[in-house]
Short mmCIF file of C-alpha atoms and ligand atoms in Angstrom, two decimals:
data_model
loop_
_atom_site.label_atom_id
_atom_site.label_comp_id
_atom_site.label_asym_id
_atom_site.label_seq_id
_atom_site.Cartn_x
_atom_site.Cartn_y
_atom_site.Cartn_z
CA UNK A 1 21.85 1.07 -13.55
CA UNK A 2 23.79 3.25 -11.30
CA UNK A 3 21.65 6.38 -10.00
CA UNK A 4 18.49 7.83 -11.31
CA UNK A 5 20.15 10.65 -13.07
CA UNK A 6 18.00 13.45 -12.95
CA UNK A 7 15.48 14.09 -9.94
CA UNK A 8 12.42 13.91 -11.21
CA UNK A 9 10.32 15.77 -8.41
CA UNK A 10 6.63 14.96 -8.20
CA UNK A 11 3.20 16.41 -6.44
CA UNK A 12 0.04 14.44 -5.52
CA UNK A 13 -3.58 16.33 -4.88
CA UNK A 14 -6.68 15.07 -3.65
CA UNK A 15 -8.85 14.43 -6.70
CA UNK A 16 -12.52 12.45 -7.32
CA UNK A 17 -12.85 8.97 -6.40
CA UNK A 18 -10.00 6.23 -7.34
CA UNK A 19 -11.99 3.10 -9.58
CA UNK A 20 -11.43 0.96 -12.05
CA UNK A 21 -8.96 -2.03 -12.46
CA UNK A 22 -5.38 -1.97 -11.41
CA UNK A 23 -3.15 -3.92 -13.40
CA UNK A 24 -0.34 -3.96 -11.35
CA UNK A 25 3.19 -5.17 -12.50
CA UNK A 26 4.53 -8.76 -11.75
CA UNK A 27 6.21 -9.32 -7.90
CA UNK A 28 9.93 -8.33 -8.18
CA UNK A 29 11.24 -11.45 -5.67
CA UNK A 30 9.87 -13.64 -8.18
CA UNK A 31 11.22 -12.03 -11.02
CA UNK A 32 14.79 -12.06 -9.81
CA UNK A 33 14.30 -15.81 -8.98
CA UNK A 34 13.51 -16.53 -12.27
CA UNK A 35 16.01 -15.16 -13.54
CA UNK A 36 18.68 -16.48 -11.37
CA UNK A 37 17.32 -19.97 -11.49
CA UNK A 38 16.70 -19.91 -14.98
CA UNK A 39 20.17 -18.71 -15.54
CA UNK A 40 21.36 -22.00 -13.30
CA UNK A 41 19.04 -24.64 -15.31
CA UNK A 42 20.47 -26.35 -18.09
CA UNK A 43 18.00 -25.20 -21.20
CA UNK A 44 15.19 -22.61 -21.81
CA UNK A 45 13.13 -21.06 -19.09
CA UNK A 46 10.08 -18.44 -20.32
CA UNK A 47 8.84 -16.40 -18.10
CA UNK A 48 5.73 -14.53 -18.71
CA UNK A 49 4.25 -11.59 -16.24
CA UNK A 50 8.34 -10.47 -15.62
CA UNK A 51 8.51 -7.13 -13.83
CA UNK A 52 10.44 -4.95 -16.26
CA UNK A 53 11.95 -2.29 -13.56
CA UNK A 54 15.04 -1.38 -13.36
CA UNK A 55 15.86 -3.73 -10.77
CA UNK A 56 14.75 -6.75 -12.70
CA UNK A 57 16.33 -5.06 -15.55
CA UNK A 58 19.41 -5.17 -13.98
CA UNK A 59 19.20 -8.87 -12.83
CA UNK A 60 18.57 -10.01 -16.06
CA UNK A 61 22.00 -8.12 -17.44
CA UNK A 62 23.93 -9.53 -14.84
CA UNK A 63 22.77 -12.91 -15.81
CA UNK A 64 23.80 -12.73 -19.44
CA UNK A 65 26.99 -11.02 -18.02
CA UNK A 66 27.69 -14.19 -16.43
CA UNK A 67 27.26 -16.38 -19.31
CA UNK A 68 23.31 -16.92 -19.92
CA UNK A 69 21.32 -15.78 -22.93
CA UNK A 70 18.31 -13.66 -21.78
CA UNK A 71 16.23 -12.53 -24.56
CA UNK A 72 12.79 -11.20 -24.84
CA UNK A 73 9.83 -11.28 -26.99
CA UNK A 74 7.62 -8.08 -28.41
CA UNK A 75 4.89 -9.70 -26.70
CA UNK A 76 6.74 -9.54 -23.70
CA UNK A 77 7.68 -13.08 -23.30
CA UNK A 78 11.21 -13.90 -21.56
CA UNK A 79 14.01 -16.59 -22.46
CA UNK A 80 16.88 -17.39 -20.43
CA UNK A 81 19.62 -20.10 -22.02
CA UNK A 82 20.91 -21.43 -18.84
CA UNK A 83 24.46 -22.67 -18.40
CA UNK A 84 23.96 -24.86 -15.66
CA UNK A 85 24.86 -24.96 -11.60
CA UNK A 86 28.44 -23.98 -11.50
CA UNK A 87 28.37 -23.14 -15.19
CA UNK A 88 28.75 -19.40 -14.18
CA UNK A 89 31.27 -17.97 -16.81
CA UNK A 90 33.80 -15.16 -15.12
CA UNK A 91 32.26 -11.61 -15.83
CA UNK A 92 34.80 -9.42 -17.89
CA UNK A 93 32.61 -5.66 -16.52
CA UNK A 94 31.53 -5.07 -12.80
CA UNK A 95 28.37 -5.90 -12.54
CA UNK A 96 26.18 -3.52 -11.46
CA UNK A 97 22.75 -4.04 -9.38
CA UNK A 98 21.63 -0.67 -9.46
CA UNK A 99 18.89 0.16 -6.44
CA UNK A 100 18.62 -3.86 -5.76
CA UNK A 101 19.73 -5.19 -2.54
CA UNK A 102 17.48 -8.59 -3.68
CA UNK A 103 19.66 -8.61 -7.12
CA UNK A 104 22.91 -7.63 -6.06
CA UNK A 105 22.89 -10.60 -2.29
CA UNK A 106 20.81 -13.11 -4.59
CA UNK A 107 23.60 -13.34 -7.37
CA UNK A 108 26.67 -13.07 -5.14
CA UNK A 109 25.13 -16.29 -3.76
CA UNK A 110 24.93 -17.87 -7.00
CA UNK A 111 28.00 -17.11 -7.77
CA UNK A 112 29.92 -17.49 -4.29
CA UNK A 113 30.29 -21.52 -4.94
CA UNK A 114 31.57 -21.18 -9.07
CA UNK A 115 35.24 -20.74 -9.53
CA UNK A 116 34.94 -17.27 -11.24
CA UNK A 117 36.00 -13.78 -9.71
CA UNK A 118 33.37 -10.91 -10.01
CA UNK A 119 33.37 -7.05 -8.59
CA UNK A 120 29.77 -5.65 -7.68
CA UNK A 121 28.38 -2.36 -7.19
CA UNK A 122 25.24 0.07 -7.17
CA UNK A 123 23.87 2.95 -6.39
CA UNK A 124 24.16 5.79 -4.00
CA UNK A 125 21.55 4.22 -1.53
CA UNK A 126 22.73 0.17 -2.37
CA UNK A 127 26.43 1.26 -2.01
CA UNK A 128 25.45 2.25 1.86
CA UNK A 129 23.40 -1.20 2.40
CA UNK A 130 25.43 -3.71 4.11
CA UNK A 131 26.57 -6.79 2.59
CA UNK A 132 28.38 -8.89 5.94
CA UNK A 133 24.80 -10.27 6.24
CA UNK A 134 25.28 -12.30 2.89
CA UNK A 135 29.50 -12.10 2.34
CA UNK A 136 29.47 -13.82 6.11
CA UNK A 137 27.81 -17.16 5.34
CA UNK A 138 29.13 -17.19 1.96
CA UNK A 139 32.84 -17.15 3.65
CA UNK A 140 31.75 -20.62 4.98
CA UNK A 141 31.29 -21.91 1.87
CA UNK A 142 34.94 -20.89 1.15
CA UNK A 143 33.84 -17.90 -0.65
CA UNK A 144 36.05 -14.74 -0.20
CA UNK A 145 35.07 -10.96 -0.12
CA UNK A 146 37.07 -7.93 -0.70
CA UNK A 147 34.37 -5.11 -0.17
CA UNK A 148 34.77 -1.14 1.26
CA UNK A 149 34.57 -0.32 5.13
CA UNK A 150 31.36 -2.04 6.61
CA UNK A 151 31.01 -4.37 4.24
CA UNK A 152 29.72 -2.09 1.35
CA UNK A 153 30.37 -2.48 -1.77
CA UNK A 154 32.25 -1.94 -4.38
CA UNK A 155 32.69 -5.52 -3.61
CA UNK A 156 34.44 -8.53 -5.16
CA UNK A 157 33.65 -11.93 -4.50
CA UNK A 158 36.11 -14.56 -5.16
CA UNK A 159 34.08 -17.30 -5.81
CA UNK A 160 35.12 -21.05 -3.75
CA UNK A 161 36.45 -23.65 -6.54
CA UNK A 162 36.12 -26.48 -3.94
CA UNK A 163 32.77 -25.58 -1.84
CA UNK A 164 31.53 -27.11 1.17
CA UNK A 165 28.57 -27.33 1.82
CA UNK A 166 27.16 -25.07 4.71
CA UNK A 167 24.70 -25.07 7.96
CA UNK A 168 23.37 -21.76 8.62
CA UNK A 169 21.19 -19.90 10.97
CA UNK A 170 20.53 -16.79 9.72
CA UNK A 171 20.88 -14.01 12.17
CA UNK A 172 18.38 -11.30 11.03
CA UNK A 173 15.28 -12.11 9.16
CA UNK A 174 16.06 -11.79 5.90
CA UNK A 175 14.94 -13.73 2.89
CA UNK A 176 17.43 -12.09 0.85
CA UNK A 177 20.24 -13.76 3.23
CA UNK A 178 18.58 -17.19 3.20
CA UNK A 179 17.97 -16.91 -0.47
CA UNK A 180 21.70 -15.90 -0.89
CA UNK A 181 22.80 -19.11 1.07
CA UNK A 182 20.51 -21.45 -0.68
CA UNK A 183 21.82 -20.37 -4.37
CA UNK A 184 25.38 -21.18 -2.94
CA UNK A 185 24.34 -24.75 -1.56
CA UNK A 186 23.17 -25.50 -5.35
CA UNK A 187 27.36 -25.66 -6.11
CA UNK A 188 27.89 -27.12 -2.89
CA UNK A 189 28.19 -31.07 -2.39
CA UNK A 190 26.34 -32.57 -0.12
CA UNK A 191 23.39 -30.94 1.93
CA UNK A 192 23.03 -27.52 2.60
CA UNK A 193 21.11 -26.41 6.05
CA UNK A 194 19.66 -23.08 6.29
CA UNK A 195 17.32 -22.49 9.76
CA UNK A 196 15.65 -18.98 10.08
CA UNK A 197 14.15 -18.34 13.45
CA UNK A 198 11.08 -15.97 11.58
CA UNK A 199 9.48 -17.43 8.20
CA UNK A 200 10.47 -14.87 5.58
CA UNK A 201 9.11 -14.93 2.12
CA UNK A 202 9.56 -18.61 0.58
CA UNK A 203 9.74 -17.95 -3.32
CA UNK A 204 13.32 -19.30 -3.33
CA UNK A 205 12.76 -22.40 -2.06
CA UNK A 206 9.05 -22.96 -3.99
CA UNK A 207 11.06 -21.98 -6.85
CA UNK A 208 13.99 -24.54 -6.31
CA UNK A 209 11.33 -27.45 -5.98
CA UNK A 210 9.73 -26.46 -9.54
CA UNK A 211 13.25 -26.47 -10.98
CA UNK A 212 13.54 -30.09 -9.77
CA UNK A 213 16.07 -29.33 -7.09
CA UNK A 214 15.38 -31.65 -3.67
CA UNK A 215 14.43 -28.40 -0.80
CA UNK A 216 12.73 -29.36 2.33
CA UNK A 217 11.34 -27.50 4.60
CA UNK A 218 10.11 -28.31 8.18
CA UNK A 219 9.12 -26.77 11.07
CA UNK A 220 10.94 -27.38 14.07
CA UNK A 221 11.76 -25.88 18.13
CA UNK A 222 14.76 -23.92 16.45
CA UNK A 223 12.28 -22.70 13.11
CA UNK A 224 12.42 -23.43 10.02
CA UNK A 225 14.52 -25.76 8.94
CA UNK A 226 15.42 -25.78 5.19
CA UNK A 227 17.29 -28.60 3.65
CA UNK A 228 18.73 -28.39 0.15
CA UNK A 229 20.87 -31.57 -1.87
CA UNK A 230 23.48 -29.78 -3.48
CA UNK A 231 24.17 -30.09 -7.04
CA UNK A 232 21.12 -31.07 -8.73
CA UNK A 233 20.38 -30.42 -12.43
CA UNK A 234 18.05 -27.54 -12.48
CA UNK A 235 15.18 -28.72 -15.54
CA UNK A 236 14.23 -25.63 -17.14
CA UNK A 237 10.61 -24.01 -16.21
CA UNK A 238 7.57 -22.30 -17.57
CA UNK A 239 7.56 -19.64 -15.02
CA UNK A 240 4.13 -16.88 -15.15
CA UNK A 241 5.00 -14.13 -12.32
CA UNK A 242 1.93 -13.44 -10.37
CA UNK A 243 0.91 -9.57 -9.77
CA UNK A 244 3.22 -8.29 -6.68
CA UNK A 245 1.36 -7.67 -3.49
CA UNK A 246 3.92 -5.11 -2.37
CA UNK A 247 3.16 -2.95 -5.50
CA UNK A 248 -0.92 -3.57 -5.14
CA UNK A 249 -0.82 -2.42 -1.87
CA UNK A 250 -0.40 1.37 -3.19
CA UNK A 251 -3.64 1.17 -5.27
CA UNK A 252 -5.15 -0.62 -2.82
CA UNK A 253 -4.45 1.76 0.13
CA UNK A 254 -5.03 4.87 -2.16
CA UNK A 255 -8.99 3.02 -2.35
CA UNK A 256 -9.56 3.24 1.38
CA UNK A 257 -8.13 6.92 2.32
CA UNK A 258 -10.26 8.38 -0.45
CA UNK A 259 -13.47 8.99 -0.32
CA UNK A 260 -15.85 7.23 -2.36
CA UNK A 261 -13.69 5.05 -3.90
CA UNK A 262 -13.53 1.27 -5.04
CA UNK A 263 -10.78 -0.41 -7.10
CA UNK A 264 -10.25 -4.10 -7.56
CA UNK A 265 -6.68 -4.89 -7.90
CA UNK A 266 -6.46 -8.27 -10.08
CA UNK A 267 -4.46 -11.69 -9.51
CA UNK A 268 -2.75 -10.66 -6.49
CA UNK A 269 -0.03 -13.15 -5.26
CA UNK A 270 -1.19 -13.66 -1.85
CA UNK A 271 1.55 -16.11 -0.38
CA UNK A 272 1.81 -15.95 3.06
CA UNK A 273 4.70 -15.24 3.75
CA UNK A 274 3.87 -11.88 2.38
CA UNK A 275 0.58 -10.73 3.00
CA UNK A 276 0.78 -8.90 6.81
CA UNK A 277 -0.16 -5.35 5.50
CA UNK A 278 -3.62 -7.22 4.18
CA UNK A 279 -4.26 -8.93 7.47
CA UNK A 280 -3.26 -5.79 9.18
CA UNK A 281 -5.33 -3.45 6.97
CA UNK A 282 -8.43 -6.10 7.75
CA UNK A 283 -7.85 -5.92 11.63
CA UNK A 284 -7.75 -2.20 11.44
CA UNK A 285 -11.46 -1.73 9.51
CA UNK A 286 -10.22 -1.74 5.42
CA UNK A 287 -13.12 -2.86 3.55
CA UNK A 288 -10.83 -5.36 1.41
CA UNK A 289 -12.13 -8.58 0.42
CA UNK A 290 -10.68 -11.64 -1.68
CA UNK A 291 -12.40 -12.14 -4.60
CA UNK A 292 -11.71 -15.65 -7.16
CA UNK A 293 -9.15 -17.48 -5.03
CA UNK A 294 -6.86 -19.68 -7.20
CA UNK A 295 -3.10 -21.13 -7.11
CA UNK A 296 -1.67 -19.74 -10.04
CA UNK A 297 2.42 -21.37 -10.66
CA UNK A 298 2.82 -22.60 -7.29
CA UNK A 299 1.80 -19.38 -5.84
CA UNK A 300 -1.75 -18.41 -4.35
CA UNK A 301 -3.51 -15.84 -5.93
CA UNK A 302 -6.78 -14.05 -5.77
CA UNK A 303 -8.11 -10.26 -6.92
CA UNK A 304 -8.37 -7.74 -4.35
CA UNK A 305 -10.84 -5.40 -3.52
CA UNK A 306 -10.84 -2.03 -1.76
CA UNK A 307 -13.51 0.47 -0.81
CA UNK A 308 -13.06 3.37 0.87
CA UNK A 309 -13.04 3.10 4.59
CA UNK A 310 -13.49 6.06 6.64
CA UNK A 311 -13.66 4.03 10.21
CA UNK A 312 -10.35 2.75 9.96
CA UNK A 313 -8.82 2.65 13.95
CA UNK A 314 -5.03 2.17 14.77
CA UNK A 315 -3.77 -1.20 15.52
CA UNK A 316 -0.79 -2.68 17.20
CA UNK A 317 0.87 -4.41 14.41
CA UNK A 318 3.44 -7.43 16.45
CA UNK A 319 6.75 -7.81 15.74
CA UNK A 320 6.10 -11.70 14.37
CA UNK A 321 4.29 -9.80 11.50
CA UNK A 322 7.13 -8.15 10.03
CA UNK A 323 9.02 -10.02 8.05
CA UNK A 324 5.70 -10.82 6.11
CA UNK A 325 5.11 -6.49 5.43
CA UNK A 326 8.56 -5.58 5.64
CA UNK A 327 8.09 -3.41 2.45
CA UNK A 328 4.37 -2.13 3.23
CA UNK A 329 5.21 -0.64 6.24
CA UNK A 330 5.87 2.76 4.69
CA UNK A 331 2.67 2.22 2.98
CA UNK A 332 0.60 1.53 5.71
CA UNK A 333 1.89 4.70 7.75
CA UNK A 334 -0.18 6.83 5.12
CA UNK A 335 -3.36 4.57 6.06
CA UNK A 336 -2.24 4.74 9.67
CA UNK A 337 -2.39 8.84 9.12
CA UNK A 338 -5.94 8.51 8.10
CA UNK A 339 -6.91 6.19 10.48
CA UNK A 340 -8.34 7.51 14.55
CA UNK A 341 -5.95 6.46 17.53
CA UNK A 342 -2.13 5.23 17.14
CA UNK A 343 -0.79 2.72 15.17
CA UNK A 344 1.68 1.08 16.51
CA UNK A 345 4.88 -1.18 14.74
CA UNK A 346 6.89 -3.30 16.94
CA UNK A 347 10.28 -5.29 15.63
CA UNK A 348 10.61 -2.92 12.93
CA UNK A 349 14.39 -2.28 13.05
CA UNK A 350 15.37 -4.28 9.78
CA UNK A 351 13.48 -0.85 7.97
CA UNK A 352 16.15 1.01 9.15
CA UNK A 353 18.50 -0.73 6.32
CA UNK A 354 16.48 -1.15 3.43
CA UNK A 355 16.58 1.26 0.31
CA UNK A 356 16.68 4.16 2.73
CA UNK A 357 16.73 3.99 6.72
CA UNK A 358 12.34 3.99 6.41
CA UNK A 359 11.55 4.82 9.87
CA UNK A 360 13.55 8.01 9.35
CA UNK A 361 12.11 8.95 6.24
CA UNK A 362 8.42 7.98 6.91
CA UNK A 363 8.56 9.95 10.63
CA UNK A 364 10.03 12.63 8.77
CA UNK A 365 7.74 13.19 6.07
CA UNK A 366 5.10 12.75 8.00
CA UNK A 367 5.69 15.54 10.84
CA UNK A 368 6.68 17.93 8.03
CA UNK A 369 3.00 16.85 6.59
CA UNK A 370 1.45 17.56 10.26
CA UNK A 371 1.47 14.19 11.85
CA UNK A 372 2.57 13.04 15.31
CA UNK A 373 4.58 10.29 15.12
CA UNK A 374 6.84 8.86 18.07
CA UNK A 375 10.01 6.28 16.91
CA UNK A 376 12.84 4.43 18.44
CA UNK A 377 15.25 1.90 17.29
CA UNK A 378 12.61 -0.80 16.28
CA UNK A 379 9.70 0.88 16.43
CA UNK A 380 7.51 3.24 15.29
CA UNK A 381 4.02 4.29 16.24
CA UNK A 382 1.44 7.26 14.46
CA UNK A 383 -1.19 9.39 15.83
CA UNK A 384 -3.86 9.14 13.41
CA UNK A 385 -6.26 12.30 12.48
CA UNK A 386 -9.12 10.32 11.00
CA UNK A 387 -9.92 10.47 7.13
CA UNK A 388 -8.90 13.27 5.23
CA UNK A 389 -7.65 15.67 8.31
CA UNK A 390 -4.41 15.14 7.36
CA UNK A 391 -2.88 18.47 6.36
CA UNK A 392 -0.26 17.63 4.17
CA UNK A 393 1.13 21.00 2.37
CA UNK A 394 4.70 19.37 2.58
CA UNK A 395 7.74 18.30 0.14
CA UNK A 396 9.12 15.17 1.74
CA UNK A 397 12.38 13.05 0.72
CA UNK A 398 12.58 9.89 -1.12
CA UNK A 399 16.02 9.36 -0.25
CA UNK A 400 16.67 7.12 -3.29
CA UNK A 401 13.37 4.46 -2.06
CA UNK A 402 10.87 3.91 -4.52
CA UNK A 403 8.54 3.03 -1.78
CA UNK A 404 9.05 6.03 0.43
CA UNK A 405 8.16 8.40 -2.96
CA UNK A 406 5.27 6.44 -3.68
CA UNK A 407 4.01 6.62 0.06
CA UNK A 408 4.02 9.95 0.10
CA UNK A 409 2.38 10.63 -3.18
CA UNK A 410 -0.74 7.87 -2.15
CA UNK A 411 -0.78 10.28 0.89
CA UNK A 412 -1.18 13.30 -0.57
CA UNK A 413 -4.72 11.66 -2.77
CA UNK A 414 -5.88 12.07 1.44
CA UNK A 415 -4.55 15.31 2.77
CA UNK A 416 -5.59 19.00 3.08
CA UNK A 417 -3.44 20.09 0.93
CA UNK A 418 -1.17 18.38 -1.77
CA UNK A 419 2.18 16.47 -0.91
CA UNK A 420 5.10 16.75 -3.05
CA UNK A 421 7.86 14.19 -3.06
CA UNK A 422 11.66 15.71 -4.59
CA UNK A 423 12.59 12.71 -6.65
CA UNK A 424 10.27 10.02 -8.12
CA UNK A 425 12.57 8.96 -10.23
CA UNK A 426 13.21 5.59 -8.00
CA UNK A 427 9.82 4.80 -8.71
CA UNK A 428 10.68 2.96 -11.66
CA UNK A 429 12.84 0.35 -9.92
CA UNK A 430 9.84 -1.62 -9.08
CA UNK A 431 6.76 0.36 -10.05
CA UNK A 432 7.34 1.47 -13.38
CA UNK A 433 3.83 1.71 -14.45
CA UNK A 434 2.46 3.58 -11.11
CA UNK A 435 2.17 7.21 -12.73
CA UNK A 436 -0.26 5.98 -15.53
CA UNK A 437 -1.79 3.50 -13.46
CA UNK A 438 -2.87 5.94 -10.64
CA UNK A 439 -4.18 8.31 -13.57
CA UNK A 440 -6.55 5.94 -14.84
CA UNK A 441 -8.12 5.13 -11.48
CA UNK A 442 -8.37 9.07 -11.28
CA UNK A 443 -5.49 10.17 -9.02
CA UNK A 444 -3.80 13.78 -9.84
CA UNK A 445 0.23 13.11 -9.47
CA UNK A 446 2.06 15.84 -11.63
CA UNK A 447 5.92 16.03 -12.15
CA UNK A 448 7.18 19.09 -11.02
CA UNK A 449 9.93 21.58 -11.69
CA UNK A 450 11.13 22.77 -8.42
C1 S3P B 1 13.26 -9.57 -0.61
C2 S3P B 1 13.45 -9.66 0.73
C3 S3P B 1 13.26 -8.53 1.67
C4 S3P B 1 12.49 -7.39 1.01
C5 S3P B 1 12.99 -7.10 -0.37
C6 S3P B 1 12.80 -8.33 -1.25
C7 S3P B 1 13.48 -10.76 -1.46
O1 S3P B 1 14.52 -8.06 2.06
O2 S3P B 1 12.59 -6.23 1.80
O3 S3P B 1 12.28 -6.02 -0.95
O4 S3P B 1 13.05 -10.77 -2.63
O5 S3P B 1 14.08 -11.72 -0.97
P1 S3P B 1 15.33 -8.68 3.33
O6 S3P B 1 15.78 -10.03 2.98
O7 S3P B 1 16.50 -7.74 3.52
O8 S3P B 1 14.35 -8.64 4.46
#
């Protein structure tokens, strides 16, 4: 889906105490994955606990626009008909990945090694991303790429009709990029080498073991080394999506800024290679706990509880943690807020190119709510107030970034006086459910006309 359409500006006030249960919606990595991978198996993949956002959405249109059957259930069971690796039929629309940097690198990956054509494109904030990160190691496939200045998109990717197979290092960490050169190497004869110097998020290459493909990992001087044999037959899978961690952190945060509260956020995935803000919330006084610890579908899972905490201090979180909260770092500047002493991010810089440049938009909203906050390049760090002396009173920009608008909004359940955000609408690219969700634990977000 191109754009939100129309703004849909929102306020949040401090109300009673958050409690209850927060069901939040299945992790969006995974869902793409599924899709993709199901769309690359020969056969029928379910997939139960899909995130149904827009950028999932989206995914799963681009998939049957490139030859696979996705259907779904009433009782909200998915089925994707997959054509095969290198089955990919040749798109006859532009295919268009709305907000989703994950949907719109992932697929011109799995596409980049099939001998089909196909034009991509998004929104206003995805049409500014750049897209030499992915189109560069594709090239060495034999892929080509005919994008706008910078390497935006629109974008077309002629897709390589005799592949090689690749050996990559991937420059930034990004699992997006790695995940993007893996999906080509399924085409690909021969092995495919992909070495990241920082462990990003996995999913891709957990995922590509279920399917049957033969992915190693190991840990080396150089990183992580990640082997995959090139064109396997993908079996189809049974996939269930656990809960996302990056959407249970708003909940969860919410439950230790306000006072008196206590929420318990259920089957959480809590993979590693995405769980920082949780260690970093720990370090920095959350009362959170782990509660029922399980492996649910390859992934580990448990339910998370959080109390309000009203000793939080600031914390230096290192750069090495990033990549594993590279999306909760918005999030955890509203805890920071509320927290006494600075908080401190180091190796931050990759924010600067996600749905909106986020150490802009955080520092920015926060000032205009009353909070000192000092940023360069890669960095970031906030003067905390300690609980509830943040005084708020402010409209800040979403710039297009469902996580920015939701920040904000868990913000103002903390501050003085209420927090508006001008568009929400973005909220449903990952979060769809958040509005009602927040109700029922007792939070007061309205929709605004301003
Ligand atoms: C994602 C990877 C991360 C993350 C994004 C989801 C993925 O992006 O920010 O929300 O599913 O692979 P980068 O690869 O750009 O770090």
């Amino acid at each position: 889906m191109s754009g939100h359409g129309t703004p849909i500006p929102m306020t949040s006030r401090t109300a009673g105490v958050l409690s209850g249960v927060a069901e939040v919606p299945g992790d969006k990595s995974i869902s793409h994955r599924a899709l993709i991978l199901g769309a690359m198996a020969v056969g029928e993949t379910t997939i139960t606990g899909l995130l149904e956002g827009e950028d999932v959405l989206d995914t799963a249109k681009a998939m049957r626009a490139f030859g696979a059957e996705v259907t779904r259930d009433d009782d909200g069971t998915w089925h994707v008909h997959g054509v095969g690796v290198g089955g990919f039929a040749e798109p006859d629309q532009v295919i268009d990945c709305g907000n989703s940097g994950t949907g719109v690198r992932l697929i011109m990956g799995a596409m980049a090694t099939c001998p089909i054509s196909a034009t991509f494109t998004g929104d206003a904030s995805l049409n500014k991303r750049p897209m030499a990160r992915v189109t560069d190691p594709l090239a060495l496939f034999g892929a080509r790429a005919v994008g706008r200045a910078g390497g935006r998109l629109p974008m077309t990717i002629v897709g390589a009709a005799d592949p090689v197979p690749v050996n990559y290092t991937v420059p930034v960490p990004s699992a997006q990029v790695k995940s993007a050169v893996l999906l080509a190497g399924l085409n690909a004869p021969g092995q495919t080498v992909v070495i990241e110097k920082e462990a990003t998020r996995d999913h891709t290459e957990r995922m590509l073991a279920g399917f049957g493909a033969t992915v190693t990992t190991e840990e080396t001087n150089e990183g992580r080394v990640i082997t995959l044999t090139g064109q396997p037959e993908l079996t189809p899978q049974a996939i269930a999506v656990p809960r996302d961690p990056s959407s249970a952190a708003f909940p969860v945060c919410a439950a230790l800024i306000v006072p008196g509260s206590d929420v318990l956020v259920p089957g959480i995935g809590l993979n590693p290679t995405r769980a920082g803000l949780f260690t970093t919330l720990r370090e920095m006084g959350a009362d959170l706990s782990y509660e029922n610890e399980r492996e649910e579908g390859g992934e580990p899972v448990a339910d998370l509880r959080a109390r309000f905490s009203p000793a939080m201090k600031g914390v230096t979180v290192p750069a090495h943690r990033a990549a594993s909260m590279i999306d909760e770092y918005p999030i955890l500047c509203a805890v920071a807020a509320n927290a006494e002493g600075r908080t401190t991010m180091e190796g931050v810089r990759e924010l600067r190119v996600k749905e909106s440049d986020r150490i802009a938009a955080m520092a920015d909203g926060l000032r205009a709510c009353g909070v000192t906050v000092e940023d360069g390049d890669d960095w970031m760090e906030i003067v905390g107030m300690g609980p509830g002396n943040v005084p708020g009173g402010a409209t800040c920009a979403s710039h297009l970034d469902h996580r920015i608008a939701m920040s904000f909004l868990v913000l103002g359940m903390s501050t003085l006086a209420p927090v508006s955000v001008d568009d929400g609408a973005p909220i449903a690219t990952s979060f769809p459910i958040f509005e009602p969700l927040m109700a029922a634990l007792g939070a007061k977000i309205e929709r605004i006309a301003m």
